[in-house]
Each structure stands twice: as structure tokens, then as C-alpha cells.
């Protein structure tokens, strides 16, 4: 094997220690105290990191699983179990030495064999992993001794740390997963500070401290309960009366009431969520004229003010703010031009005598006013002669629908919000031909070639050029109806201390406490 390149190891360890201290200040080693209740609009369907794709699931996975690396509060990569790491001289092997002594909540050891097995299951498309294609560049994981895992790469990838820091890379107990089957997604076995105590689908789930946790960020609370409350009014009533401690997706018309309740305040942290209607790029939607017509017939600003109460800004690129801004490209926003949209539809063969039928799928409770937006989008497309039928689904069915093979989908588009920290992670998972997380079926040989070039390059100027070109191609091709960047709005009770939410809408509970004083 090629020698590893651990350049500047001691300096890097010192820097790492500072990063970890800044990102995850150590909680006082006191016994967990108090309970926290959160009402969320989007119910979690699974906590299995190889299948989960929702921020509420990410929040739980951060508490239940440990990782070699993880995302900090500002979406920067910090080490968790990893002690040292590096590439071989040819760039085709990546090795990580990690801290030993950790165990899963069932007592099984979290050793090199367990970590390698976890990654190899993530990389196996036959395991049900929805991220297998996205992580394919990692190749194969191999255990070396008790404290080292080696990735034999399929291709050079200068973005490996971002892959390893994403919650999909949470280290699972493969043996327990095999024994538990589907139950593992509801009560997974991890090595993090909490374990899932209760899971009642569509209603609630709760976490309690893991008595076998060995890490540096122990549980601070006796219990964390998440309630599924998709209806905005019901969710807001719970925070206004003090029945819950945190609510997400506060609509603009509820902010004043929460702030005046004397029990809670609304916080408006930065968000990187890019909300779009992800089109199935086949049939009528394979025609670029139709996709452009859909994009320019939407009054984004009017919808933002009239429906969202100003809690969004119009899209100027597929990638949202905070997604490696040094590599992010922005463009002129899509115009609102229904006259030109009708002309494009006519050129594509659609008009009063032949309306274009489209089924428009949206969730209920996942994004700000999502069901109302669905109705408004359908109405605006109907106004230009499209036979648009809105289809609002509960979270479970909406999530399952977007995972169906394209040939089995009965709709033509679905509303999805994307917020991932890495530019390569974001673009590869959504626009690489054939990747399972590319639910639009978008395929462009030029984009595929550029994605490979971007992964293999470590030159900052080259990456900026390459990823800028990819984003321009996507923006011009209109594989989605680009809508807006959603702002975050959460109601947080005054008794809650040290609560943090990342720009990707993942709640962080590392140092949360509750106090009524």
C-alpha cells in the first residue's frame, strides 16, 4: 500500500482541538436533567442513516450515532471519532485512525471491523441504501487493526471529508441491523449520547440517555420528545400555551402572537434551504420549452409576500446560500412572463385544444405553507392553459412517492427542499446520471464529465470554474421549477438554553438545557 500523507499532523491536531472546542463546547459532566418537547411539521419515517433524508431524522441521527467526522454548527467539518487521516501518494486510498473504546448501545464494540462493515453496507445498493451511488467513490472500506479504517477509492475525490461528515455516514451496528430488520429504522442501535426510547409513527418519538456512551458530549437532558403536528395552527397553539418547548416552520402571521405569549420567542436563523419543484425530465417535460414555460409563469415574489409572509427570497441558482459560498454561482432570477410561457407551450404543441396535463405533488407540513403553495402553483399554471392538478400528501406518502423508480411515478413533479453543505455533495447527488438520489432523471454528459473533474481537482480556482459551469448548465436547462430559499423561523420557549439549529435546518442538542428560573 502507498504510504499515507499525514502532512502537518501535530499542527492539524492542534487546530482540530480548537475547532472541536469551538463547535462542541464540552457540557458539564453533570447528570442529565429536565425534558424537552419539540413539535415538528415533518414526521420522521426512519432513523436509519442510510435511508433517512429529513432534517428531523438528521437531528436524531446526530444524537444516536457517532461518526468519523460530523458537521459543526456552521456546517464546517469537524472530527468526531477520527484522530488522524490522509491520502496515499496516488490519491486512491484514504485512511482514518480513530479513537477506540467506544461501544454501541447494546454493548457491541465499535471497532475497525464495525466501522468498515457500516460503510460497506452504506455503499451496497442491494442493502436498500439510498446513498450508495452518491458514496460510490469511497469504493470499499477495510479494517486495519483495531483503530484504522482504509477506504480503497473508486476515483479520486477531494471532497471525502464532506461525505464522511454527512449524517448518512453515521456508524451503524450492522449485526443488530440484520437481526432487527425494518425495526432498526425505528429504534436503531448506535453509540451516541442518546437512544430512541419510543417510536409511534405519525404521532411521536422520544430519546433518553445512552448509559454506555463513551464520548465527550454526553446527554444533558433526561428526555427529548418529538411530536408530529403537521398543521401550522395546531403547532403554534402548543408553543403559545407552553405545552411544547420548540416548534418549527412558524408562519409569518404567528410570529407576533408567539413573541407576545410571555413564554417563547421566534428566532430567525440563517437557512440554506433551496425549495424547488423537481420535475420528472421525461415525456412532455423532456422538452426544454415546456420546462422554461413552467419556470417563467410563476410569480415568485407575489407568492413569497402573499403566502409565505416574506419568509423566503427568490431563487437565483439551484444551490442555496451557505453551500460552500466560495464555489456557489448565482444568476439573474427567472422572469415572470406568462405571455412568453404561453408562446413556448404553443411551440411545444400545447394550447387550448390540447392542454398539457400535469400532476403536482407537495407535502403537508414539511415546508412553510407547502400545501397552500401547491394550490397556488397549480392555479398559476392553469392560468396559462396547463391542466395542473395539485396533489397534497402526508409526509410519509410524499417521502415514499419521491423514492419510487421514475417509471413508477404517477406524478410529474414534487416539491423538495435541498440543503446540504458541500457543493460536490449537492450537485452530484441531484444531477449525476443514474444516482439514486437524482429523482428528476436529469442527465447531461457535460455535467457528468464536469462532476468527475471537480471531484478529482484540489485546485480552488479550477473548482470554482468547474462547479460554476455545472451550475450554469443546470440553471439554463430548468430541470426543476426553481422557487425560493426558505427562511428559518422557530418558536423557542424562554426556558430552553443553548439550542442551536444549523443552516441546513438540522437541530443541534449537544448543550441544550432547560430552566424555569
Coordinates of C-alpha atoms in Angstrom, one line a residue:
X1 CA 0.0 0.0 0.0
X2 CA 1.2 3.5 -0.7
X3 CA 2.5 5.5 2.3
X4 CA 0.0 7.9 3.8
X5 CA 0.4 11.6 3.6
X6 CA -0.3 12.9 7.1
X7 CA 1.3 16.3 6.4
X8 CA 1.5 18.6 9.4
X9 CA 0.0 16.0 11.7
X10 CA 0.7 17.8 15.0
X11 CA -0.3 21.2 13.8
X12 CA -3.5 19.7 12.4
X13 CA -4.3 18.0 15.7
X14 CA -3.9 21.3 17.5
X15 CA -6.1 23.1 15.0
X16 CA -8.6 20.3 15.2
X17 CA -8.8 20.6 19.0
X18 CA -9.6 24.3 18.7
X19 CA -12.3 23.5 16.1
X20 CA -13.9 20.9 18.2
X21 CA -13.9 23.1 21.3
X22 CA -15.5 25.9 19.3
X23 CA -18.1 23.7 17.6
X24 CA -18.9 21.5 20.5
X25 CA -18.0 23.1 23.9
X26 CA -18.0 20.3 26.5
X27 CA -21.0 20.1 28.6
X28 CA -20.6 19.9 32.4
X29 CA -20.3 16.3 33.4
X30 CA -23.5 16.5 35.4
X31 CA -26.3 14.0 35.3
X32 CA -28.9 14.6 32.6
X33 CA -31.7 16.9 33.9
X34 CA -35.0 18.0 32.6
X35 CA -37.1 17.2 29.5
X36 CA -37.6 18.9 26.2
X37 CA -40.6 18.6 23.8
X38 CA -40.5 19.7 20.2
X39 CA -43.4 19.9 17.8
X40 CA -42.4 19.4 14.2
X41 CA -44.3 19.6 10.9
X42 CA -42.5 16.7 9.3
X43 CA -42.8 13.3 10.9
X44 CA -39.7 11.1 10.8
X45 CA -40.3 7.8 8.9
X46 CA -36.9 6.3 9.8
X47 CA -33.8 7.0 11.7
X48 CA -31.6 4.6 9.7
X49 CA -28.9 7.0 8.3
X50 CA -28.7 5.0 5.0
X51 CA -32.3 5.8 4.3
X52 CA -33.2 8.9 6.2
X53 CA -33.4 12.2 4.2
X54 CA -35.2 14.6 6.5
X55 CA -33.7 17.2 8.9
X56 CA -35.7 15.9 11.8
X57 CA -34.1 12.5 11.2
X58 CA -30.7 14.1 10.9
X59 CA -31.1 15.7 14.3
X60 CA -31.9 12.3 15.8
X61 CA -29.1 10.6 14.0
X62 CA -26.6 13.1 15.4
X63 CA -27.7 12.1 18.9
X64 CA -27.9 8.3 18.3
X65 CA -24.9 7.7 16.1
X66 CA -21.3 8.6 16.2
X67 CA -19.3 9.3 13.0
X68 CA -15.6 9.6 12.0
X69 CA -16.4 13.3 11.2
X70 CA -19.6 15.4 11.6
X71 CA -20.9 18.8 10.6
X72 CA -20.4 21.6 13.1
X73 CA -23.0 24.2 13.9
X74 CA -21.9 26.4 11.0
X75 CA -21.8 23.4 8.5
X76 CA -18.0 23.1 8.8
X77 CA -16.4 19.7 9.0
X78 CA -15.0 18.7 12.4
X79 CA -13.7 15.3 13.6
X80 CA -15.7 13.2 16.0
X81 CA -14.1 9.8 16.3
X82 CA -11.3 10.5 13.9
X83 CA -7.8 11.2 15.3
X84 CA -5.8 11.4 12.1
X85 CA -6.4 10.9 8.4
X86 CA -4.7 11.2 5.0
X87 CA -4.5 10.1 1.3
X88 CA -1.9 7.8 -0.3
X89 CA 0.5 9.3 -2.8
X90 CA -1.6 8.3 -5.7
X91 CA -4.8 9.7 -4.2
X92 CA -6.6 6.4 -4.4
X93 CA -6.5 5.3 -0.7
X94 CA -7.9 7.3 2.2
X95 CA -7.2 6.1 5.8
X96 CA -8.6 7.2 9.1
X97 CA -7.2 6.4 12.5
X98 CA -9.9 6.8 15.2
X99 CA -10.4 6.9 18.9
X100 CA -11.0 3.4 20.4
X101 CA -13.0 2.3 23.4
X102 CA -16.5 3.2 22.1
X103 CA -19.3 0.7 22.1
X104 CA -22.8 0.5 20.6
X105 CA -25.8 0.9 23.0
X106 CA -26.2 -2.9 23.0
X107 CA -22.6 -3.4 24.2
X108 CA -21.1 -4.5 20.9
X109 CA -17.7 -2.9 20.2
X110 CA -17.3 0.0 17.8
X111 CA -14.0 -1.1 16.3
X112 CA -12.5 -1.0 12.9
X113 CA -14.4 -4.1 11.8
X114 CA -17.7 -2.5 12.8
X115 CA -16.9 0.8 11.1
X116 CA -15.8 -0.9 7.8
X117 CA -18.9 -3.0 7.9
X118 CA -21.1 0.0 8.4
X119 CA -19.6 1.8 5.4
X120 CA -19.7 -1.2 3.2
X121 CA -23.4 -1.5 3.9
X122 CA -23.9 2.2 3.0
X123 CA -22.0 1.5 -0.3
X124 CA -24.1 -1.6 -1.2
X125 CA -27.1 -0.7 -3.3
X126 CA -28.6 -4.1 -2.5
X127 CA -28.8 -3.1 1.1
X128 CA -31.5 -0.5 0.4
X129 CA -29.2 2.4 0.9
X130 CA -30.5 5.5 -1.0
X131 CA -27.0 7.0 -0.8
X132 CA -25.0 4.1 -2.4
X133 CA -24.5 5.9 -5.7
X134 CA -23.6 9.2 -4.0
X135 CA -20.9 7.5 -1.9
X136 CA -19.7 5.1 -4.6
X137 CA -16.3 6.9 -4.9
X138 CA -15.4 5.6 -1.4
X139 CA -15.1 2.2 -3.1
X140 CA -14.6 -0.4 -0.3
X141 CA -13.8 0.0 3.4
X142 CA -11.2 -2.2 5.1
X143 CA -10.4 -2.6 8.7
X144 CA -6.7 -2.5 9.7
X145 CA -6.1 -3.4 13.3
X146 CA -8.4 -2.1 15.9
X147 CA -8.2 1.6 15.2
X148 CA -7.8 2.2 11.5
X149 CA -10.2 2.0 8.6
X150 CA -9.0 2.3 5.0
X151 CA -11.1 3.3 2.0
X152 CA -9.9 1.9 -1.3
X153 CA -11.4 4.6 -3.6
X154 CA -13.0 4.0 -7.0
X155 CA -12.0 7.5 -8.1
X156 CA -10.0 10.5 -6.7
X157 CA -12.2 12.6 -4.5
X158 CA -11.1 15.8 -2.8
X159 CA -14.4 16.1 -1.0
X160 CA -14.3 12.9 1.1
X161 CA -14.4 14.7 4.4
X162 CA -17.8 16.3 3.5
X163 CA -19.1 12.9 2.6
X164 CA -17.9 11.4 5.9
X165 CA -19.4 14.3 7.8
X166 CA -22.9 14.0 6.4
X167 CA -25.3 12.2 8.7
X168 CA -25.7 9.3 6.1
X169 CA -22.2 8.3 7.3
X170 CA -23.4 7.6 10.8
X171 CA -21.9 4.3 12.1
X172 CA -24.5 1.6 12.4
X173 CA -24.3 -1.8 14.1
X174 CA -24.6 -4.0 11.1
X175 CA -25.1 -7.1 13.1
X176 CA -28.0 -5.5 15.0
X177 CA -29.4 -4.2 11.8
X178 CA -29.5 -7.7 10.3
X179 CA -31.3 -9.0 13.4
X180 CA -33.8 -6.2 13.7
X181 CA -34.7 -5.7 10.0
X182 CA -37.1 -2.8 9.5
X183 CA -37.3 -2.2 13.3
X184 CA -33.7 -0.8 13.2
X185 CA -35.0 2.3 11.5
X186 CA -37.4 2.9 14.4
X187 CA -35.1 2.0 17.3
X188 CA -31.6 2.0 15.9
X189 CA -28.5 0.8 17.7
X190 CA -25.8 3.5 17.7
X191 CA -23.0 4.7 20.0
X192 CA -24.2 8.3 20.5
X193 CA -25.3 10.0 23.7
X194 CA -29.0 9.1 23.3
X195 CA -31.1 6.1 22.4
X196 CA -34.6 6.0 20.9
X197 CA -36.9 5.1 23.7
X198 CA -40.3 5.2 22.0
X199 CA -41.4 5.4 18.3
X200 CA -45.1 5.8 17.5
X201 CA -45.3 6.5 13.8
X202 CA -47.3 9.6 12.8
X203 CA -47.6 10.7 16.5
X204 CA -44.3 11.0 18.5
X205 CA -40.9 9.6 19.3
X206 CA -38.6 10.1 22.2
X207 CA -35.0 9.8 23.2
X208 CA -33.3 9.1 26.5
X209 CA -29.6 9.0 27.6
X210 CA -27.4 6.1 26.4
X211 CA -25.8 4.6 29.6
X212 CA -22.9 3.1 27.5
X213 CA -21.9 6.4 25.8
X214 CA -18.1 6.9 25.9
X215 CA -17.7 10.2 24.1
X216 CA -17.0 13.8 25.1
X217 CA -20.5 15.3 24.5
X218 CA -22.8 13.4 26.9
X219 CA -26.6 13.7 27.2
X220 CA -27.7 16.8 29.0
X221 CA -31.4 16.0 29.2
X222 CA -33.4 13.2 30.7
X223 CA -35.7 13.0 27.8
X224 CA -36.3 14.6 24.3
X225 CA -39.7 14.1 22.8
X226 CA -40.7 15.0 19.2
X227 CA -44.4 15.3 18.4
X228 CA -45.6 15.2 14.8
X229 CA -48.0 18.1 14.2
X230 CA -48.3 18.9 10.5
X231 CA -51.0 21.6 10.8
X232 CA -49.5 25.1 11.4
X233 CA -52.3 26.3 13.6
X234 CA -52.2 23.3 16.0
X235 CA -48.4 23.5 16.2
X236 CA -48.4 27.2 17.0
X237 CA -51.0 26.8 19.7
X238 CA -48.8 24.3 21.5
X239 CA -45.9 26.8 21.8
X240 CA -48.2 29.7 22.7
X241 CA -49.7 27.8 25.6
X242 CA -46.4 26.3 26.8
X243 CA -47.3 22.7 26.0
X244 CA -44.1 22.3 23.9
X245 CA -40.7 24.0 24.1
X246 CA -39.8 24.3 20.4
X247 CA -41.9 24.5 17.2
X248 CA -40.5 24.7 13.6
X249 CA -41.8 26.5 10.5
X250 CA -43.5 29.3 12.2
X251 CA -45.7 31.1 9.6
X252 CA -45.3 34.9 9.4
X253 CA -48.8 35.5 10.8
X254 CA -48.0 33.7 14.1
X255 CA -44.7 35.4 14.9
X256 CA -46.3 38.3 16.9
X257 CA -48.6 36.0 18.9
X258 CA -45.7 33.8 20.0
X259 CA -43.5 36.8 20.9
X260 CA -46.3 38.2 22.9
X261 CA -47.1 35.0 24.7
X262 CA -44.6 35.6 27.5
X263 CA -43.4 32.1 27.2
X264 CA -41.5 31.9 24.0
X265 CA -39.8 33.9 21.2
X266 CA -39.4 33.3 17.5
X267 CA -35.8 33.0 16.2
X268 CA -35.0 33.6 12.5
X269 CA -31.6 31.9 11.9
X270 CA -29.9 31.7 8.5
X271 CA -31.1 29.0 6.2
X272 CA -29.7 27.4 3.1
X273 CA -32.8 25.6 2.0
X274 CA -33.5 25.8 -1.7
X275 CA -37.1 25.0 -2.4
X276 CA -38.0 23.7 -5.9
X277 CA -40.5 21.6 -7.8
X278 CA -38.3 18.8 -9.0
X279 CA -39.6 17.8 -12.5
X280 CA -39.5 14.3 -13.9
X281 CA -37.4 15.1 -17.0
X282 CA -39.2 12.7 -19.4
X283 CA -42.3 12.7 -21.6
X284 CA -43.6 16.3 -22.1
X285 CA -41.1 17.6 -19.5
X286 CA -38.2 16.4 -21.6
X287 CA -39.0 19.4 -23.8
X288 CA -36.9 22.4 -22.7
X289 CA -39.6 24.8 -23.9
X290 CA -42.1 23.2 -21.5
X291 CA -39.7 23.4 -18.6
X292 CA -38.9 27.1 -19.3
X293 CA -42.6 27.9 -19.6
X294 CA -43.2 26.4 -16.2
X295 CA -40.4 28.4 -14.7
X296 CA -41.4 31.8 -16.2
X297 CA -45.1 31.5 -15.4
X298 CA -44.6 31.7 -11.6
X299 CA -45.0 35.0 -9.7
X300 CA -42.4 34.1 -7.0
X301 CA -42.3 37.5 -5.3
X302 CA -46.1 37.6 -5.1
X303 CA -46.3 34.2 -3.6
X304 CA -43.4 34.9 -1.1
X305 CA -45.3 38.0 0.1
X306 CA -48.8 36.8 -0.2
X307 CA -48.4 33.2 1.1
X308 CA -45.1 32.9 2.9
X309 CA -45.4 36.3 4.6
X310 CA -41.9 37.3 3.3
X311 CA -40.1 34.3 4.8
X312 CA -38.2 33.5 1.7
X313 CA -36.1 35.1 -1.1
X314 CA -36.5 34.1 -4.9
X315 CA -34.0 31.6 -6.2
X316 CA -31.0 32.9 -8.2
X317 CA -29.4 29.5 -8.6
X318 CA -30.2 25.9 -7.6
X319 CA -27.7 25.9 -4.8
X320 CA -28.8 27.8 -1.7
X321 CA -26.7 30.3 0.3
X322 CA -24.2 28.7 2.7
X323 CA -23.5 25.8 0.4
X324 CA -19.7 26.4 0.1
X325 CA -20.3 30.0 -0.9
X326 CA -16.8 30.3 -2.5
X327 CA -18.0 27.8 -5.1
X328 CA -21.6 28.8 -5.4
X329 CA -22.8 30.6 -8.5
X330 CA -25.8 32.9 -8.8
X331 CA -27.7 34.2 -11.9
X332 CA -30.4 36.6 -12.8
X333 CA -33.7 35.4 -11.3
X334 CA -36.3 33.8 -13.5
X335 CA -38.6 36.4 -15.0
X336 CA -42.4 36.4 -14.5
X337 CA -43.6 36.3 -18.1
X338 CA -46.9 34.3 -18.6
X339 CA -47.2 35.7 -22.2
X340 CA -43.9 34.2 -23.2
X341 CA -44.8 31.0 -21.3
X342 CA -47.9 30.5 -23.4
X343 CA -45.9 31.0 -26.6
X344 CA -43.4 28.4 -25.5
X345 CA -46.2 25.9 -24.8
X346 CA -47.7 26.6 -28.2
X347 CA -44.3 25.9 -29.8
X348 CA -44.2 22.6 -27.9
X349 CA -47.6 21.7 -29.3
X350 CA -49.8 22.6 -26.3
X351 CA -52.7 25.0 -26.2
X352 CA -56.4 25.5 -25.7
X353 CA -57.3 22.4 -27.8
X354 CA -54.5 20.3 -26.3
X355 CA -53.8 21.3 -22.7
X356 CA -50.8 19.8 -21.0
X357 CA -51.8 17.5 -18.1
X358 CA -49.6 17.7 -15.0
X359 CA -49.9 16.2 -11.5
X360 CA -48.2 18.5 -9.0
X361 CA -47.2 16.8 -5.7
X362 CA -46.5 18.6 -2.5
X363 CA -46.2 17.6 1.2
X364 CA -48.3 19.0 4.0
X365 CA -46.2 20.4 6.9
X366 CA -42.7 19.9 5.5
X367 CA -42.1 23.4 4.3
X368 CA -43.6 26.8 5.1
X369 CA -47.2 26.8 3.8
X370 CA -46.4 24.0 1.4
X371 CA -49.9 22.8 0.7
X372 CA -51.1 26.4 0.0
X373 CA -48.1 26.9 -2.3
X374 CA -49.1 23.7 -4.1
X375 CA -52.6 25.1 -4.8
X376 CA -51.2 28.5 -5.9
X377 CA -48.7 26.9 -8.3
X378 CA -51.4 24.8 -9.9
X379 CA -53.6 27.9 -10.3
X380 CA -50.8 29.9 -12.0
X381 CA -50.1 27.1 -14.4
X382 CA -53.8 26.7 -15.1
X383 CA -53.9 30.4 -16.0
X384 CA -51.5 29.7 -18.9
X385 CA -53.6 26.7 -20.2
X386 CA -52.0 23.8 -18.3
X387 CA -54.2 21.2 -16.8
X388 CA -52.4 21.2 -13.5
X389 CA -53.8 19.1 -10.7
X390 CA -52.4 19.6 -7.2
X391 CA -51.8 16.5 -5.1
X392 CA -51.0 17.2 -1.4
X393 CA -49.7 14.2 0.5
X394 CA -48.9 13.5 4.1
X395 CA -45.2 13.3 4.9
X396 CA -44.9 9.5 4.8
X397 CA -46.6 9.1 1.4
X398 CA -44.8 12.1 0.0
X399 CA -41.4 10.7 1.0
X400 CA -42.3 7.3 -0.3
X401 CA -43.5 8.8 -3.6
X402 CA -40.2 10.6 -4.3
X403 CA -38.3 7.4 -3.8
X404 CA -40.2 5.4 -6.4
X405 CA -38.4 4.4 -9.6
X406 CA -39.1 7.1 -12.2
X407 CA -41.1 4.6 -14.3
X408 CA -43.5 4.0 -11.4
X409 CA -44.2 7.7 -10.5
X410 CA -47.7 8.8 -11.3
X411 CA -47.0 12.5 -10.9
X412 CA -44.9 14.9 -12.9
X413 CA -43.1 16.8 -10.2
X414 CA -42.7 17.1 -6.4
X415 CA -41.8 19.9 -4.1
X416 CA -38.5 19.3 -2.4
X417 CA -36.1 21.5 -0.3
X418 CA -32.4 20.9 -0.6
X419 CA -29.8 22.0 2.0
X420 CA -26.5 20.2 2.0
X421 CA -23.2 21.8 3.0
X422 CA -20.9 20.6 0.2
X423 CA -21.1 21.8 -3.4
X424 CA -20.0 18.4 -4.8
X425 CA -22.3 16.6 -2.4
X426 CA -25.3 18.7 -3.5
X427 CA -24.7 18.7 -7.2
X428 CA -23.5 15.1 -7.5
X429 CA -26.4 13.6 -5.6
X430 CA -29.0 15.6 -7.6
X431 CA -27.7 15.8 -11.1
X432 CA -25.3 12.9 -11.8
X433 CA -26.8 10.5 -14.3
X434 CA -28.2 7.3 -12.6
X435 CA -27.5 8.2 -9.0
X436 CA -30.5 7.0 -6.9
X437 CA -30.9 10.4 -5.2
X438 CA -31.3 12.1 -8.6
X439 CA -35.1 11.8 -8.6
X440 CA -35.7 14.0 -11.6
X441 CA -33.9 11.7 -14.1
X442 CA -31.8 14.7 -15.3
X443 CA -28.9 13.5 -17.4
X444 CA -26.3 15.6 -19.2
X445 CA -23.0 14.2 -20.4
X446 CA -21.3 17.5 -20.0
X447 CA -22.4 17.8 -16.3
X448 CA -21.3 14.2 -15.7
X449 CA -17.8 15.0 -17.1
X450 CA -17.5 18.2 -15.1
X451 CA -18.6 16.5 -11.9
X452 CA -15.8 14.0 -12.4
X453 CA -13.3 16.8 -13.0
X454 CA -14.5 18.7 -9.9
X455 CA -14.1 15.7 -7.7
X456 CA -10.6 14.9 -8.9
X457 CA -9.3 18.5 -8.6
X458 CA -7.9 20.1 -5.4
X459 CA -7.2 23.4 -7.1
X460 CA -9.5 26.2 -5.7
X461 CA -9.6 28.2 -9.0
X462 CA -10.2 25.1 -11.1
X463 CA -13.0 24.0 -8.7
X464 CA -14.7 27.5 -8.9
X465 CA -14.6 27.3 -12.7
X466 CA -15.8 23.7 -12.9
X467 CA -18.7 24.0 -10.4
X468 CA -19.7 27.4 -11.7
X469 CA -20.1 25.9 -15.2
X470 CA -22.1 23.0 -13.8
X471 CA -24.5 25.4 -12.0
X472 CA -24.9 27.5 -15.2
X473 CA -25.9 24.4 -17.3
X474 CA -28.4 23.4 -14.7
X475 CA -29.9 26.9 -14.3
X476 CA -30.3 27.2 -18.1
X477 CA -31.7 23.7 -18.5
X478 CA -34.5 24.2 -16.0
X479 CA -34.7 20.6 -14.7
X480 CA -36.6 22.0 -11.8
X481 CA -39.0 24.8 -11.3
X482 CA -36.8 26.9 -9.1
X483 CA -38.8 28.7 -6.4
X484 CA -37.0 30.3 -3.4
X485 CA -34.7 30.0 -0.5
X486 CA -36.8 29.4 2.6
X487 CA -36.0 31.3 5.8
X488 CA -36.0 29.5 9.1
X489 CA -38.5 30.5 11.8
X490 CA -38.7 28.6 15.0
X491 CA -40.6 29.3 18.3
X492 CA -38.3 28.6 21.3
X493 CA -39.5 28.6 24.9
X494 CA -37.7 31.0 27.2
X495 CA -36.8 28.0 29.5
X496 CA -34.7 26.5 26.7
X497 CA -31.0 27.3 26.8
X498 CA -28.2 26.8 24.3
X499 CA -30.5 25.5 21.5
X500 CA -28.8 25.7 18.0
X501 CA -30.1 25.0 14.5
X502 CA -27.8 24.6 11.6
X503 CA -28.3 26.4 8.2
X504 CA -29.5 23.1 6.8
X505 CA -32.4 23.0 9.4
X506 CA -30.8 20.3 11.5
X507 CA -31.5 20.9 15.2
X508 CA -28.4 20.5 17.4
X509 CA -29.0 19.5 21.1
X510 CA -25.4 19.0 22.2
X511 CA -25.5 21.5 25.0
X512 CA -29.2 22.2 25.5
X513 CA -30.6 22.6 29.0
X514 CA -34.0 23.7 30.4
X515 CA -34.5 26.0 33.3
X516 CA -37.7 27.7 34.6
X517 CA -35.7 30.2 36.7

